[in-house]
């Protein structure tokens, strides 16, 4: 099973609607990273959360980290077609050396 | 600034053939890594390097070989290709001192099909 479980696996939203993607870790989180991938392209760094309760925003995307629940949520407000893609969460596993593990990803489609 | 450059973008191999995926970065990054991406499994770390002359294994190293003779280049070698190695491969790097705790810069990927 994945160390990082993302939900939902995919979603389709109408343009202008809000949405939330969750990432839950089976191990203690020391930091959580969010990346976005467009089809046929590499991953683009969105933001990094390091402390419990931390919340960061990038344009209309907000991410929060709940250390107690070992979970992070990514919220998109007023979705646009440009938000479409695959969102992946990642966590550093320092006990395994310099390793960043990723969730399986959430596919987002935005209907205009 | 070119960032992280991967070649080739597409490759088809026959079972048993060998090949090298190239990765180069021009940002003077110490940390470089190779991931493979498969449907439903996210990205899995194959090998990584924290500097020239230093490499280590990730989650799925079997069937792959790496070397790091320069800071800029981190090639991934498939020794004897198998259909299970059909995947999209990504190279990523990060700034000095960051390792995996900082932003990773990804290449655009190399799509490999093994028949």
mmCIF file of C-alpha atoms in Angstrom:
data_model
loop_
_atom_site.group_PDB
_atom_site.id
_atom_site.type_symbol
_atom_site.label_atom_id
_atom_site.label_comp_id
_atom_site.label_asym_id
_atom_site.label_seq_id
_atom_site.Cartn_x
_atom_site.Cartn_y
_atom_site.Cartn_z
ATOM 1 C CA UNK A 1 0.000 0.000 0.000
ATOM 2 C CA UNK A 2 1.038 3.566 -0.548
ATOM 3 C CA UNK A 3 2.675 5.471 2.305
ATOM 4 C CA UNK A 4 0.773 8.512 1.084
ATOM 5 C CA UNK A 5 -2.876 8.022 0.201
ATOM 6 C CA UNK A 6 -4.526 10.676 -1.911
ATOM 7 C CA UNK A 7 -8.246 11.193 -2.286
ATOM 8 C CA UNK A 8 -10.082 11.409 -4.476
ATOM 9 C CA UNK A 9 -8.229 9.585 -7.243
ATOM 10 C CA UNK A 10 -9.878 11.833 -9.782
ATOM 11 C CA UNK A 11 -12.532 14.481 -9.967
ATOM 12 C CA UNK A 12 -14.306 16.599 -12.512
ATOM 13 C CA UNK A 13 -15.539 20.022 -11.469
ATOM 14 C CA UNK A 14 -17.374 22.804 -13.210
ATOM 15 C CA UNK A 15 -15.338 25.928 -13.781
ATOM 16 C CA UNK A 16 -15.768 28.306 -10.887
ATOM 17 C CA UNK A 17 -16.407 25.603 -8.289
ATOM 18 C CA UNK A 18 -14.235 24.964 -5.245
ATOM 19 C CA UNK A 19 -12.586 21.626 -4.574
ATOM 20 C CA UNK A 20 -10.404 19.867 -2.015
ATOM 21 C CA UNK A 21 -7.787 17.136 -2.417
ATOM 22 C CA UNK A 22 -6.531 15.213 0.601
ATOM 23 C CA UNK A 23 -3.248 13.494 1.322
ATOM 24 C CA UNK A 24 -2.896 11.167 4.330
ATOM 25 C CA UNK A 25 0.377 9.670 5.501
ATOM 26 C CA UNK A 26 0.744 6.310 7.237
ATOM 27 C CA UNK A 27 3.927 7.572 8.906
ATOM 28 C CA UNK A 28 4.875 10.655 10.860
ATOM 29 C CA UNK A 29 5.001 13.718 8.682
ATOM 30 C CA UNK A 30 7.988 16.008 8.950
ATOM 31 C CA UNK A 31 7.112 17.979 5.881
ATOM 32 C CA UNK A 32 4.613 17.753 3.081
ATOM 33 C CA UNK A 33 5.063 18.888 -0.508
ATOM 34 C CA UNK A 34 2.531 19.549 -3.216
ATOM 35 C CA UNK A 35 3.377 19.285 -6.902
ATOM 36 C CA UNK A 36 1.329 19.698 -10.057
ATOM 37 C CA UNK A 37 1.820 17.825 -13.306
ATOM 38 C CA UNK A 38 0.338 18.625 -16.690
ATOM 39 C CA UNK A 39 -0.013 15.792 -19.173
ATOM 40 C CA UNK A 40 3.266 15.065 -20.931
ATOM 41 C CA UNK A 41 5.231 17.404 -18.699
ATOM 42 C CA UNK A 42 7.299 17.234 -15.569
ATOM 43 C CA UNK A 43 6.191 18.159 -12.072
ATOM 44 C CA UNK A 44 6.019 21.740 -10.912
ATOM 45 C CA UNK A 45 6.537 22.586 -7.250
ATOM 46 C CA UNK A 46 3.521 24.303 -5.668
ATOM 47 C CA UNK A 47 4.332 24.603 -1.987
ATOM 48 C CA UNK A 48 5.925 23.007 1.043
ATOM 49 C CA UNK A 49 4.395 22.711 4.515
ATOM 50 C CA UNK A 50 6.648 21.985 7.449
ATOM 51 C CA UNK A 51 4.848 22.790 10.668
ATOM 52 C CA UNK A 52 1.601 21.522 12.086
ATOM 53 C CA UNK A 53 -1.211 23.935 11.401
ATOM 54 C CA UNK A 54 0.785 25.678 8.694
ATOM 55 C CA UNK A 55 -1.213 27.070 5.817
ATOM 56 C CA UNK A 56 0.171 28.432 2.575
ATOM 57 C CA UNK A 57 -1.415 29.935 -0.498
ATOM 58 C CA UNK A 58 -0.312 30.239 -4.105
ATOM 59 C CA UNK A 59 -2.727 32.224 -6.248
ATOM 60 C CA UNK A 60 -6.071 30.444 -5.706
ATOM 61 C CA UNK A 61 -4.558 27.295 -4.216
ATOM 62 C CA UNK A 62 -4.335 26.876 -0.434
ATOM 63 C CA UNK A 63 -2.735 23.968 1.409
ATOM 64 C CA UNK A 64 -2.884 23.095 5.094
ATOM 65 C CA UNK A 65 -0.984 20.611 7.223
ATOM 66 C CA UNK A 66 -2.549 18.769 10.156
ATOM 67 C CA UNK A 67 0.314 16.994 11.918
ATOM 68 C CA UNK A 68 -1.927 15.198 14.422
ATOM 69 C CA UNK A 69 -3.978 13.609 11.659
ATOM 70 C CA UNK A 70 -0.856 13.227 9.491
ATOM 71 C CA UNK A 71 -2.824 14.787 6.723
ATOM 72 C CA UNK A 72 -2.682 17.678 4.322
ATOM 73 C CA UNK A 73 -5.437 19.209 2.240
ATOM 74 C CA UNK A 74 -5.150 21.215 -0.958
ATOM 75 C CA UNK A 75 -8.033 23.557 -1.658
ATOM 76 C CA UNK A 76 -8.684 25.309 -4.964
ATOM 77 C CA UNK A 77 -11.040 28.252 -4.954
ATOM 78 C CA UNK A 78 -13.026 29.188 -8.065
ATOM 79 C CA UNK A 79 -11.410 26.554 -10.275
ATOM 80 C CA UNK A 80 -10.256 27.460 -13.778
ATOM 81 C CA UNK A 81 -9.273 25.302 -16.766
ATOM 82 C CA UNK A 82 -5.647 26.183 -16.002
ATOM 83 C CA UNK A 83 -5.962 24.239 -12.739
ATOM 84 C CA UNK A 84 -6.485 20.972 -14.606
ATOM 85 C CA UNK A 85 -3.758 18.372 -14.208
ATOM 86 C CA UNK A 86 -2.472 15.832 -11.734
ATOM 87 C CA UNK A 87 -1.776 16.911 -8.179
ATOM 88 C CA UNK A 88 0.737 14.883 -6.203
ATOM 89 C CA UNK A 89 1.677 15.110 -2.572
ATOM 90 C CA UNK A 90 5.139 14.126 -1.409
ATOM 91 C CA UNK A 91 6.832 13.573 1.944
ATOM 92 C CA UNK A 92 10.493 13.359 2.852
ATOM 93 C CA UNK A 93 11.567 10.076 4.426
ATOM 94 C CA UNK A 94 14.859 10.959 6.062
ATOM 95 C CA UNK A 95 15.078 7.543 7.730
ATOM 96 C CA UNK A 96 15.645 6.099 4.295
ATOM 97 C CA UNK A 97 18.226 8.621 3.267
ATOM 98 C CA UNK A 98 17.385 11.361 0.841
ATOM 99 C CA UNK A 99 14.086 9.988 -0.315
ATOM 100 C CA UNK A 100 10.920 11.803 -1.268
ATOM 101 C CA UNK A 101 7.900 9.518 -1.522
ATOM 102 C CA UNK A 102 4.827 10.484 -3.505
ATOM 103 C CA UNK A 103 1.170 9.673 -3.449
ATOM 104 C CA UNK A 104 -0.446 8.184 -6.553
ATOM 105 C CA UNK A 105 -1.860 11.551 -7.553
ATOM 106 C CA UNK A 106 -5.287 13.121 -8.050
ATOM 107 C CA UNK A 107 -6.427 13.830 -11.599
ATOM 108 C CA UNK A 108 -8.371 17.069 -11.836
ATOM 109 C CA UNK A 109 -10.476 18.020 -14.845
ATOM 110 C CA UNK A 110 -12.217 21.377 -15.011
ATOM 111 C CA UNK A 111 -15.209 21.698 -17.304
ATOM 112 C CA UNK A 112 -15.771 25.105 -18.850
ATOM 113 C CA UNK B 1 18.383 28.780 -18.043
ATOM 114 C CA UNK B 2 17.629 25.295 -19.401
ATOM 115 C CA UNK B 3 16.898 23.726 -15.978
ATOM 116 C CA UNK B 4 16.740 19.919 -16.059
ATOM 117 C CA UNK B 5 17.035 18.400 -19.525
ATOM 118 C CA UNK B 6 16.184 14.786 -20.272
ATOM 119 C CA UNK B 7 16.876 12.882 -23.471
ATOM 120 C CA UNK B 8 15.391 11.094 -25.269
ATOM 121 C CA UNK B 9 11.734 12.059 -24.757
ATOM 122 C CA UNK B 10 10.501 8.813 -26.299
ATOM 123 C CA UNK B 11 12.171 5.448 -26.784
ATOM 124 C CA UNK B 12 11.060 1.987 -27.818
ATOM 125 C CA UNK B 13 13.281 -0.962 -26.923
ATOM 126 C CA UNK B 14 13.160 -4.687 -27.415
ATOM 127 C CA UNK B 15 13.473 -6.984 -24.420
ATOM 128 C CA UNK B 16 17.120 -7.503 -23.555
ATOM 129 C CA UNK B 17 18.420 -4.323 -25.139
ATOM 130 C CA UNK B 18 20.321 -1.794 -23.088
ATOM 131 C CA UNK B 19 20.127 1.961 -23.207
ATOM 132 C CA UNK B 20 20.944 5.114 -21.291
ATOM 133 C CA UNK B 21 18.563 7.895 -20.343
ATOM 134 C CA UNK B 22 20.406 11.161 -20.108
ATOM 135 C CA UNK B 23 19.803 13.870 -17.514
ATOM 136 C CA UNK B 24 21.631 17.169 -17.319
ATOM 137 C CA UNK B 25 21.074 20.243 -15.173
ATOM 138 C CA UNK B 26 22.734 23.629 -15.418
ATOM 139 C CA UNK B 27 21.799 24.964 -11.972
ATOM 140 C CA UNK B 28 24.807 23.602 -10.058
ATOM 141 C CA UNK B 29 22.506 21.338 -8.072
ATOM 142 C CA UNK B 30 24.149 18.768 -5.820
ATOM 143 C CA UNK B 31 21.163 16.457 -5.417
ATOM 144 C CA UNK B 32 19.882 14.575 -8.443
ATOM 145 C CA UNK B 33 17.477 11.678 -8.641
ATOM 146 C CA UNK B 34 15.608 9.382 -11.002
ATOM 147 C CA UNK B 35 11.947 8.426 -10.571
ATOM 148 C CA UNK B 36 9.644 6.248 -12.567
ATOM 149 C CA UNK B 37 5.951 7.003 -12.851
ATOM 150 C CA UNK B 38 3.420 4.247 -13.389
ATOM 151 C CA UNK B 39 -0.396 4.534 -13.416
ATOM 152 C CA UNK B 40 -1.881 4.317 -9.938
ATOM 153 C CA UNK B 41 1.528 4.133 -8.251
ATOM 154 C CA UNK B 42 2.735 7.702 -8.238
ATOM 155 C CA UNK B 43 6.461 8.261 -8.543
ATOM 156 C CA UNK B 44 8.946 5.771 -7.185
ATOM 157 C CA UNK B 45 12.572 6.589 -6.542
ATOM 158 C CA UNK B 46 15.071 4.507 -8.522
ATOM 159 C CA UNK B 47 18.464 6.010 -7.623
ATOM 160 C CA UNK B 48 19.720 9.283 -6.291
ATOM 161 C CA UNK B 49 22.966 11.182 -5.857
ATOM 162 C CA UNK B 50 23.966 13.827 -3.328
ATOM 163 C CA UNK B 51 27.010 14.922 -5.288
ATOM 164 C CA UNK B 52 29.592 13.943 -7.871
ATOM 165 C CA UNK B 53 30.958 10.473 -7.167
ATOM 166 C CA UNK B 54 28.174 9.585 -4.711
ATOM 167 C CA UNK B 55 25.116 7.515 -5.616
ATOM 168 C CA UNK B 56 22.636 5.444 -3.650
ATOM 169 C CA UNK B 57 19.651 3.217 -4.240
ATOM 170 C CA UNK B 58 16.027 4.203 -3.932
ATOM 171 C CA UNK B 59 12.906 2.044 -3.740
ATOM 172 C CA UNK B 60 13.166 0.248 -7.074
ATOM 173 C CA UNK B 61 16.834 0.072 -8.157
ATOM 174 C CA UNK B 62 16.892 -3.412 -9.690
ATOM 175 C CA UNK B 63 17.692 -3.419 -13.395
ATOM 176 C CA UNK B 64 19.069 0.121 -13.345
ATOM 177 C CA UNK B 65 22.534 1.553 -12.966
ATOM 178 C CA UNK B 66 23.691 5.122 -12.364
ATOM 179 C CA UNK B 67 26.911 7.057 -12.080
ATOM 180 C CA UNK B 68 27.699 10.680 -11.256
ATOM 181 C CA UNK B 69 31.031 11.733 -12.666
ATOM 182 C CA UNK B 70 30.127 15.422 -12.888
ATOM 183 C CA UNK B 71 27.773 17.739 -11.005
ATOM 184 C CA UNK B 72 25.780 18.395 -14.171
ATOM 185 C CA UNK B 73 25.044 14.881 -15.438
ATOM 186 C CA UNK B 74 23.250 11.882 -13.945
ATOM 187 C CA UNK B 75 22.612 9.184 -16.565
ATOM 188 C CA UNK B 76 20.351 6.201 -15.903
ATOM 189 C CA UNK B 77 21.317 2.932 -17.573
ATOM 190 C CA UNK B 78 18.969 0.066 -18.266
ATOM 191 C CA UNK B 79 21.180 -2.997 -18.340
ATOM 192 C CA UNK B 80 18.820 -5.481 -20.021
ATOM 193 C CA UNK B 81 15.408 -3.979 -20.695
ATOM 194 C CA UNK B 82 12.299 -5.858 -19.576
ATOM 195 C CA UNK B 83 8.612 -5.101 -20.301
ATOM 196 C CA UNK B 84 8.196 -4.261 -16.583
ATOM 197 C CA UNK B 85 10.458 -1.267 -17.183
ATOM 198 C CA UNK B 86 7.926 0.306 -19.515
ATOM 199 C CA UNK B 87 7.261 3.597 -17.760
ATOM 200 C CA UNK B 88 7.764 7.327 -17.770
ATOM 201 C CA UNK B 89 11.067 8.313 -16.209
ATOM 202 C CA UNK B 90 11.720 11.630 -14.528
ATOM 203 C CA UNK B 91 14.968 13.179 -13.469
ATOM 204 C CA UNK B 92 14.871 15.753 -10.659
ATOM 205 C CA UNK B 93 17.397 17.942 -8.900
ATOM 206 C CA UNK B 94 17.497 20.355 -5.992
ATOM 207 C CA UNK B 95 19.600 23.278 -4.884
ATOM 208 C CA UNK B 96 22.779 22.851 -2.797
ATOM 209 C CA UNK B 97 22.045 21.958 0.792
ATOM 210 C CA UNK B 98 18.373 21.214 0.098
ATOM 211 C CA UNK B 99 18.386 17.504 -0.721
ATOM 212 C CA UNK B 100 14.795 16.307 -0.676
ATOM 213 C CA UNK B 101 13.712 18.939 1.821
ATOM 214 C CA UNK B 102 13.653 21.697 -0.743
ATOM 215 C CA UNK B 103 11.995 22.228 -4.058
ATOM 216 C CA UNK B 104 12.717 19.535 -6.623
ATOM 217 C CA UNK B 105 13.129 20.657 -10.238
ATOM 218 C CA UNK B 106 11.893 18.030 -12.678
ATOM 219 C CA UNK B 107 12.719 17.318 -16.268
ATOM 220 C CA UNK B 108 9.894 16.795 -18.758
ATOM 221 C CA UNK B 109 10.179 13.031 -18.648
ATOM 222 C CA UNK B 110 11.296 10.188 -20.904
ATOM 223 C CA UNK B 111 8.635 7.769 -22.055
ATOM 224 C CA UNK B 112 10.076 4.273 -22.469
ATOM 225 C CA UNK B 113 8.302 1.297 -23.999
ATOM 226 C CA UNK B 114 9.858 -2.155 -23.848
ATOM 227 C CA UNK B 115 8.387 -4.710 -26.235
#
